[in-house]
Amino acid sequence: MKPGDVSFYRYFPISKRDKNWGLYITTAGEARIAPHTLYPPSGHPKGFAFEWQRGRILDGFALVYISSGRGNFESERKFSASIEPGHAFLLFPGVWHRYAPAQDTGWHEHWIGFDGETARQWLRHRFISPKNPVLKINAEDTVMATFSRVVQAIRANRPALQQILAGATANLLGLCYSAQQAQPAAETQNSNIIESAIARIQNEYAGNLNMQLLARELGVSYRWFRGTFAAHTGLGPHQYLLELRLVRARNLLAETEFSIKEIAMQTGFEDEHYFSRLFQQKLNLTPSQWRTRSRPHK
């Protein structure tokens, strides 16, 4: 951390009484990460520290709230999201994830780690879900006031600290659930944008599609478009385009007498050799071998 940066956190031993309460806190804190600073900062214990390249899997849950700056979050099932101020993301036991601030902005993060039968029950009943880990919480004042009370209680080492922090955590998770319930309209709009993009790609796959221009025409940033497209389809927009072109190429190889060069041109590949290399890389067969195997009686 650089001089002047905010950094305060605690990790807690857990007693039998804490577990019997049903919800207990493993860690809480905040950090203001300056631009162009190494992330994550050092000093966190094993099991909580991580590197971007390897990511991390926790034994319990955590809630991270970003009050300023921006960055990225990724988790299992190819989920990816851009993080902006007011976003919270949930981390789940046994679920791989990683996140980091953008180098040019840094961010101010606030977090609380938790576990217990109550949290597991929330998960079982789908009040929280790893399928929907990133939420926009439109209650910044309430969230920040809650995190402020958490830090104050920890600094004061108040009696029954675990139970006080458990109450604050339940409050924060209630706000997350409220945000989740308010999302269907936004999700519908997002789905409509991505469906429009997919239709454009399917109709114009053989042309010179520029994904950044497509995002602009749809009225969204390319960063948002790329992340949301991947969340909906499991592939980035450019990768989706390549896979679609290869599907069309396989159909033409099986059903027509067009030459390899003609098929490459008709499916958007300007270079026959690049098309052949990519085809073999993806399918472990050359285009000619695929053609032969796809119609053995011809």
Short mmCIF file of C-alpha atoms in Angstrom, two decimals:
data_model
loop_
_atom_site.label_atom_id
_atom_site.label_comp_id
_atom_site.label_asym_id
_atom_site.label_seq_id
_atom_site.Cartn_x
_atom_site.Cartn_y
_atom_site.Cartn_z
CA MET A 1 0.00 0.00 0.00
CA LYS A 2 1.16 3.54 -0.68
CA PRO A 3 1.32 6.18 2.07
CA GLY A 4 -2.10 7.66 2.73
CA ASP A 5 -4.00 4.62 1.45
CA VAL A 6 -6.75 3.23 3.68
CA SER A 7 -6.20 -0.32 4.85
CA PHE A 8 -7.88 -1.89 7.84
CA TYR A 9 -8.85 -5.53 8.32
CA ARG A 10 -9.18 -8.31 10.86
CA TYR A 11 -9.36 -12.10 10.69
CA PHE A 12 -11.25 -13.80 13.51
CA PRO A 13 -10.90 -17.06 15.42
CA ILE A 14 -14.25 -18.85 15.55
CA SER A 15 -15.61 -20.32 18.78
CA LYS A 16 -18.31 -22.93 19.29
CA ARG A 17 -20.62 -20.17 20.55
CA ASP A 18 -20.06 -18.22 17.33
CA LYS A 19 -21.00 -21.27 15.25
CA ASN A 20 -24.06 -21.93 17.39
CA TRP A 21 -25.29 -18.41 16.60
CA GLY A 22 -25.79 -19.65 13.04
CA LEU A 23 -23.85 -16.89 11.29
CA TYR A 24 -20.25 -16.01 12.08
CA ILE A 25 -17.65 -13.65 10.62
CA THR A 26 -14.26 -14.81 9.39
CA THR A 27 -12.84 -11.46 8.24
CA ALA A 28 -13.84 -7.85 7.64
CA GLY A 29 -12.07 -4.75 6.44
CA GLU A 30 -11.52 -2.17 3.75
CA ALA A 31 -8.69 -1.05 1.48
CA ARG A 32 -8.24 1.84 -0.91
CA ILE A 33 -6.08 0.53 -3.74
CA ALA A 34 -4.22 3.31 -5.52
CA PRO A 35 -3.86 3.28 -9.33
CA HIS A 36 -0.93 1.25 -10.68
CA THR A 37 -0.56 -0.62 -7.38
CA LEU A 38 0.17 -4.33 -7.06
CA TYR A 39 -3.02 -6.25 -6.26
CA PRO A 40 -3.91 -8.01 -4.06
CA PRO A 41 -1.74 -6.35 -1.41
CA SER A 42 0.37 -8.62 0.76
CA GLY A 43 -0.30 -9.43 4.40
CA HIS A 44 -3.39 -11.60 4.15
CA PRO A 45 -3.22 -15.12 5.63
CA LYS A 46 -3.09 -18.33 3.66
CA GLY A 47 -6.53 -19.31 2.46
CA PHE A 48 -7.49 -15.69 1.81
CA ALA A 49 -4.52 -14.37 -0.20
CA PHE A 50 -4.52 -15.03 -3.94
CA GLU A 51 -2.82 -14.20 -7.24
CA TRP A 52 -4.71 -13.08 -10.35
CA GLN A 53 -3.20 -15.82 -12.52
CA ARG A 54 -4.32 -18.62 -10.20
CA GLY A 55 -7.45 -17.11 -8.68
CA ARG A 56 -8.78 -18.47 -5.40
CA ILE A 57 -11.29 -20.83 -3.81
CA LEU A 58 -12.61 -19.98 -0.34
CA ASP A 59 -13.95 -22.35 2.30
CA GLY A 60 -16.66 -19.85 3.24
CA PHE A 61 -18.56 -16.85 1.87
CA ALA A 62 -17.58 -13.22 1.40
CA LEU A 63 -19.27 -10.03 0.28
CA VAL A 64 -17.13 -7.36 -1.41
CA TYR A 65 -18.50 -3.87 -2.07
CA ILE A 66 -16.78 -1.31 -4.32
CA SER A 67 -17.48 2.31 -3.39
CA SER A 68 -15.15 3.94 -5.94
CA GLY A 69 -12.96 2.96 -8.87
CA ARG A 70 -13.62 0.13 -11.28
CA GLY A 71 -12.26 -3.29 -12.15
CA ASN A 72 -13.15 -6.83 -13.19
CA PHE A 73 -14.59 -9.94 -11.59
CA GLU A 74 -14.48 -13.51 -12.90
CA SER A 75 -15.76 -16.79 -11.52
CA GLU A 76 -16.55 -20.35 -12.58
CA ARG A 77 -18.68 -21.15 -15.63
CA LYS A 78 -16.92 -18.40 -17.58
CA PHE A 79 -18.76 -15.68 -15.67
CA SER A 80 -17.16 -12.28 -16.18
CA ALA A 81 -18.32 -8.80 -15.20
CA SER A 82 -17.04 -5.25 -15.18
CA ILE A 83 -17.20 -3.74 -11.70
CA GLU A 84 -18.23 -0.13 -11.17
CA PRO A 85 -18.92 1.96 -8.04
CA GLY A 86 -21.99 0.61 -6.24
CA HIS A 87 -21.39 -2.97 -7.32
CA ALA A 88 -21.18 -5.77 -4.79
CA PHE A 89 -20.02 -9.27 -5.56
CA LEU A 90 -20.53 -12.43 -3.54
CA LEU A 91 -17.93 -15.16 -3.16
CA PHE A 92 -19.10 -18.70 -2.46
CA PRO A 93 -17.45 -21.69 -0.78
CA GLY A 94 -15.79 -24.02 -3.24
CA VAL A 95 -16.32 -21.67 -6.21
CA TRP A 96 -13.23 -20.43 -8.06
CA HIS A 97 -13.02 -16.66 -8.56
CA ARG A 98 -10.69 -13.73 -9.05
CA TYR A 99 -11.05 -9.97 -9.13
CA ALA A 100 -8.89 -6.88 -9.40
CA PRO A 101 -9.15 -3.11 -9.83
CA ALA A 102 -8.32 -1.46 -13.12
CA GLN A 103 -4.74 -0.24 -13.16
CA ASP A 104 -5.69 3.29 -14.16
CA THR A 105 -8.29 3.81 -11.41
CA GLY A 106 -7.64 1.45 -8.52
CA TRP A 107 -10.67 1.09 -6.25
CA HIS A 108 -11.96 1.33 -2.69
CA GLU A 109 -13.11 -2.08 -1.51
CA HIS A 110 -15.03 -3.08 1.61
CA TRP A 111 -15.53 -6.70 2.56
CA ILE A 112 -16.91 -9.08 5.11
CA GLY A 113 -16.31 -12.83 5.15
CA PHE A 114 -18.88 -15.09 6.77
CA ASP A 115 -20.14 -18.64 7.14
CA GLY A 116 -22.48 -20.74 9.24
CA GLU A 117 -25.70 -22.69 8.95
CA THR A 118 -27.73 -19.54 8.28
CA ALA A 119 -25.55 -18.64 5.29
CA ARG A 120 -25.72 -22.21 4.00
CA GLN A 121 -29.50 -22.09 4.31
CA TRP A 122 -29.61 -18.85 2.31
CA LEU A 123 -27.63 -20.66 -0.38
CA ARG A 124 -29.81 -23.79 -0.34
CA HIS A 125 -32.96 -21.71 -0.71
CA ARG A 126 -31.34 -19.59 -3.46
CA PHE A 127 -31.58 -16.28 -1.67
CA ILE A 128 -27.97 -16.01 -2.84
CA SER A 129 -26.51 -17.90 -5.78
CA PRO A 130 -23.12 -18.30 -7.50
CA LYS A 131 -25.02 -17.97 -10.78
CA ASN A 132 -25.72 -14.33 -9.91
CA PRO A 133 -22.66 -13.13 -7.98
CA VAL A 134 -22.52 -9.46 -9.07
CA LEU A 135 -25.22 -7.03 -7.96
CA LYS A 136 -25.80 -3.30 -8.32
CA ILE A 137 -26.95 -2.02 -4.92
CA ASN A 138 -28.83 1.27 -5.12
CA ALA A 139 -28.45 2.02 -1.42
CA GLU A 140 -24.93 3.40 -1.15
CA ASP A 141 -25.55 5.41 2.03
CA THR A 142 -26.98 2.40 3.86
CA VAL A 143 -24.20 0.08 2.70
CA MET A 144 -21.44 2.51 3.63
CA ALA A 145 -23.04 3.24 7.01
CA THR A 146 -23.20 -0.50 7.72
CA PHE A 147 -19.56 -1.07 6.80
CA SER A 148 -18.61 1.96 8.91
CA ARG A 149 -20.39 0.43 11.92
CA VAL A 150 -18.58 -2.85 11.28
CA VAL A 151 -15.17 -1.15 11.38
CA GLN A 152 -16.12 0.89 14.47
CA ALA A 153 -17.29 -2.22 16.32
CA ILE A 154 -14.09 -4.09 15.47
CA ARG A 155 -11.86 -1.19 16.52
CA ALA A 156 -13.76 -0.88 19.82
CA ASN A 157 -13.67 -4.67 20.32
CA ARG A 158 -17.24 -4.52 21.56
CA PRO A 159 -18.69 -7.38 23.66
CA ALA A 160 -20.44 -10.08 21.60
CA LEU A 161 -18.58 -8.71 18.58
CA GLN A 162 -19.38 -11.74 16.43
CA GLN A 163 -23.10 -11.33 17.00
CA ILE A 164 -22.96 -7.60 16.19
CA LEU A 165 -21.09 -8.33 12.96
CA ALA A 166 -23.48 -11.15 12.10
CA GLY A 167 -26.37 -8.67 12.33
CA ALA A 168 -24.57 -6.24 10.03
CA THR A 169 -23.88 -9.06 7.57
CA ALA A 170 -27.53 -10.10 7.53
CA ASN A 171 -28.43 -6.47 6.80
CA LEU A 172 -25.98 -6.35 3.88
CA LEU A 173 -27.23 -9.66 2.48
CA GLY A 174 -30.78 -8.36 2.74
CA LEU A 175 -29.77 -5.40 0.56
CA CYS A 176 -28.18 -7.83 -1.91
CA TYR A 177 -31.35 -9.89 -2.07
CA SER A 178 -33.40 -6.73 -2.60
CA ALA A 179 -31.09 -5.74 -5.47
CA GLN A 180 -31.41 -9.22 -6.94
CA GLN A 181 -35.21 -9.00 -6.91
CA ALA A 182 -35.05 -5.63 -8.66
CA GLN A 183 -32.90 -6.98 -11.50
CA PRO A 184 -35.35 -8.83 -13.81
CA ALA A 185 -36.19 -5.70 -15.86
CA ALA A 186 -32.52 -4.86 -16.27
CA GLU A 187 -31.71 -8.48 -17.10
CA THR A 188 -34.44 -8.49 -19.75
CA GLN A 189 -32.93 -5.37 -21.31
CA ASN A 190 -29.47 -6.95 -21.22
CA SER A 191 -30.81 -10.12 -22.84
CA ASN A 192 -32.48 -8.09 -25.58
CA ILE A 193 -29.19 -6.34 -26.36
CA ILE A 194 -27.27 -9.61 -26.51
CA GLU A 195 -29.98 -11.30 -28.59
CA SER A 196 -29.80 -8.39 -31.05
CA ALA A 197 -26.03 -8.82 -31.21
CA ILE A 198 -26.33 -12.57 -31.81
CA ALA A 199 -28.85 -11.96 -34.61
CA ARG A 200 -26.48 -9.48 -36.26
CA ILE A 201 -23.57 -11.89 -36.01
CA GLN A 202 -25.60 -14.78 -37.41
CA ASN A 203 -26.83 -12.66 -40.33
CA GLU A 204 -23.49 -11.00 -41.11
CA TYR A 205 -20.96 -13.64 -40.05
CA ALA A 206 -19.41 -13.76 -43.53
CA GLY A 207 -18.76 -10.02 -43.57
CA ASN A 208 -16.16 -7.84 -41.90
CA LEU A 209 -17.85 -7.48 -38.51
CA ASN A 210 -16.23 -5.05 -36.07
CA MET A 211 -17.30 -5.94 -32.53
CA GLN A 212 -16.41 -2.58 -31.04
CA LEU A 213 -18.51 -0.85 -33.70
CA LEU A 214 -21.35 -3.31 -33.08
CA ALA A 215 -21.29 -2.48 -29.36
CA ARG A 216 -21.42 1.23 -30.18
CA GLU A 217 -24.39 0.70 -32.50
CA LEU A 218 -26.17 -1.17 -29.69
CA GLY A 219 -25.57 1.77 -27.36
CA VAL A 220 -23.22 0.07 -24.88
CA SER A 221 -19.51 0.14 -24.10
CA TYR A 222 -17.36 -2.58 -25.57
CA ARG A 223 -16.18 -3.62 -22.09
CA TRP A 224 -19.80 -4.14 -20.99
CA PHE A 225 -20.70 -5.83 -24.27
CA ARG A 226 -17.82 -8.29 -24.12
CA GLY A 227 -18.45 -9.26 -20.49
CA THR A 228 -22.24 -9.52 -20.80
CA PHE A 229 -22.04 -11.43 -24.09
CA ALA A 230 -19.68 -13.95 -22.49
CA ALA A 231 -21.96 -14.27 -19.44
CA HIS A 232 -24.92 -15.07 -21.72
CA THR A 233 -23.23 -17.36 -24.25
CA GLY A 234 -20.09 -18.70 -22.57
CA LEU A 235 -17.97 -17.17 -25.35
CA GLY A 236 -16.66 -13.70 -26.08
CA PRO A 237 -18.23 -12.06 -29.16
CA HIS A 238 -15.17 -12.61 -31.38
CA GLN A 239 -14.85 -16.25 -30.31
CA TYR A 240 -18.58 -16.73 -30.91
CA LEU A 241 -18.14 -15.35 -34.44
CA LEU A 242 -15.25 -17.72 -35.17
CA GLU A 243 -17.18 -20.73 -33.87
CA LEU A 244 -20.20 -19.76 -35.98
CA ARG A 245 -18.04 -19.42 -39.09
CA LEU A 246 -16.57 -22.87 -38.47
CA VAL A 247 -20.04 -24.39 -38.08
CA ARG A 248 -21.10 -22.86 -41.40
CA ALA A 249 -17.87 -24.06 -43.01
CA ARG A 250 -18.45 -27.63 -41.81
CA ASN A 251 -21.93 -27.58 -43.34
CA LEU A 252 -20.60 -26.35 -46.68
CA LEU A 253 -17.84 -28.95 -46.68
CA ALA A 254 -20.38 -31.72 -46.10
CA GLU A 255 -23.10 -30.50 -48.47
CA THR A 256 -21.42 -28.72 -51.41
CA GLU A 257 -18.62 -29.11 -53.92
CA PHE A 258 -17.14 -25.66 -53.28
CA SER A 259 -13.36 -25.60 -53.00
CA ILE A 260 -11.67 -25.00 -49.64
CA LYS A 261 -10.77 -21.48 -50.78
CA GLU A 262 -14.36 -20.72 -51.81
CA ILE A 263 -15.71 -21.99 -48.49
CA ALA A 264 -13.18 -19.92 -46.58
CA MET A 265 -14.28 -16.79 -48.44
CA GLN A 266 -18.00 -17.55 -48.04
CA THR A 267 -17.67 -17.95 -44.28
CA GLY A 268 -15.71 -14.77 -43.61
CA PHE A 269 -12.12 -16.04 -43.72
CA GLU A 270 -10.12 -13.91 -46.12
CA ASP A 271 -7.10 -16.21 -45.89
CA GLU A 272 -7.52 -19.84 -46.94
CA HIS A 273 -4.40 -20.93 -45.04
CA TYR A 274 -5.54 -19.28 -41.80
CA PHE A 275 -8.94 -20.96 -42.21
CA SER A 276 -7.32 -24.37 -42.68
CA ARG A 277 -5.01 -23.94 -39.68
CA LEU A 278 -7.85 -22.79 -37.42
CA PHE A 279 -10.12 -25.60 -38.64
CA GLN A 280 -7.50 -28.24 -37.86
CA GLN A 281 -6.67 -26.63 -34.51
CA LYS A 282 -10.32 -26.75 -33.43
CA LEU A 283 -11.35 -30.12 -34.91
CA ASN A 284 -8.11 -32.09 -35.23
CA LEU A 285 -8.95 -32.63 -38.90
CA THR A 286 -8.11 -30.66 -42.01
CA PRO A 287 -11.07 -29.31 -44.03
CA SER A 288 -10.47 -32.00 -46.67
CA GLN A 289 -10.42 -34.75 -44.04
CA TRP A 290 -13.64 -33.41 -42.54
CA ARG A 291 -15.29 -33.41 -45.98
CA THR A 292 -14.27 -37.01 -46.60
CA ARG A 293 -15.49 -38.24 -43.21
CA SER A 294 -18.75 -36.29 -43.31
CA ARG A 295 -19.94 -37.99 -46.50
CA PRO A 296 -18.33 -41.43 -46.77
CA HIS A 297 -20.75 -42.66 -49.46
CA LYS A 298 -19.93 -39.92 -51.97
#
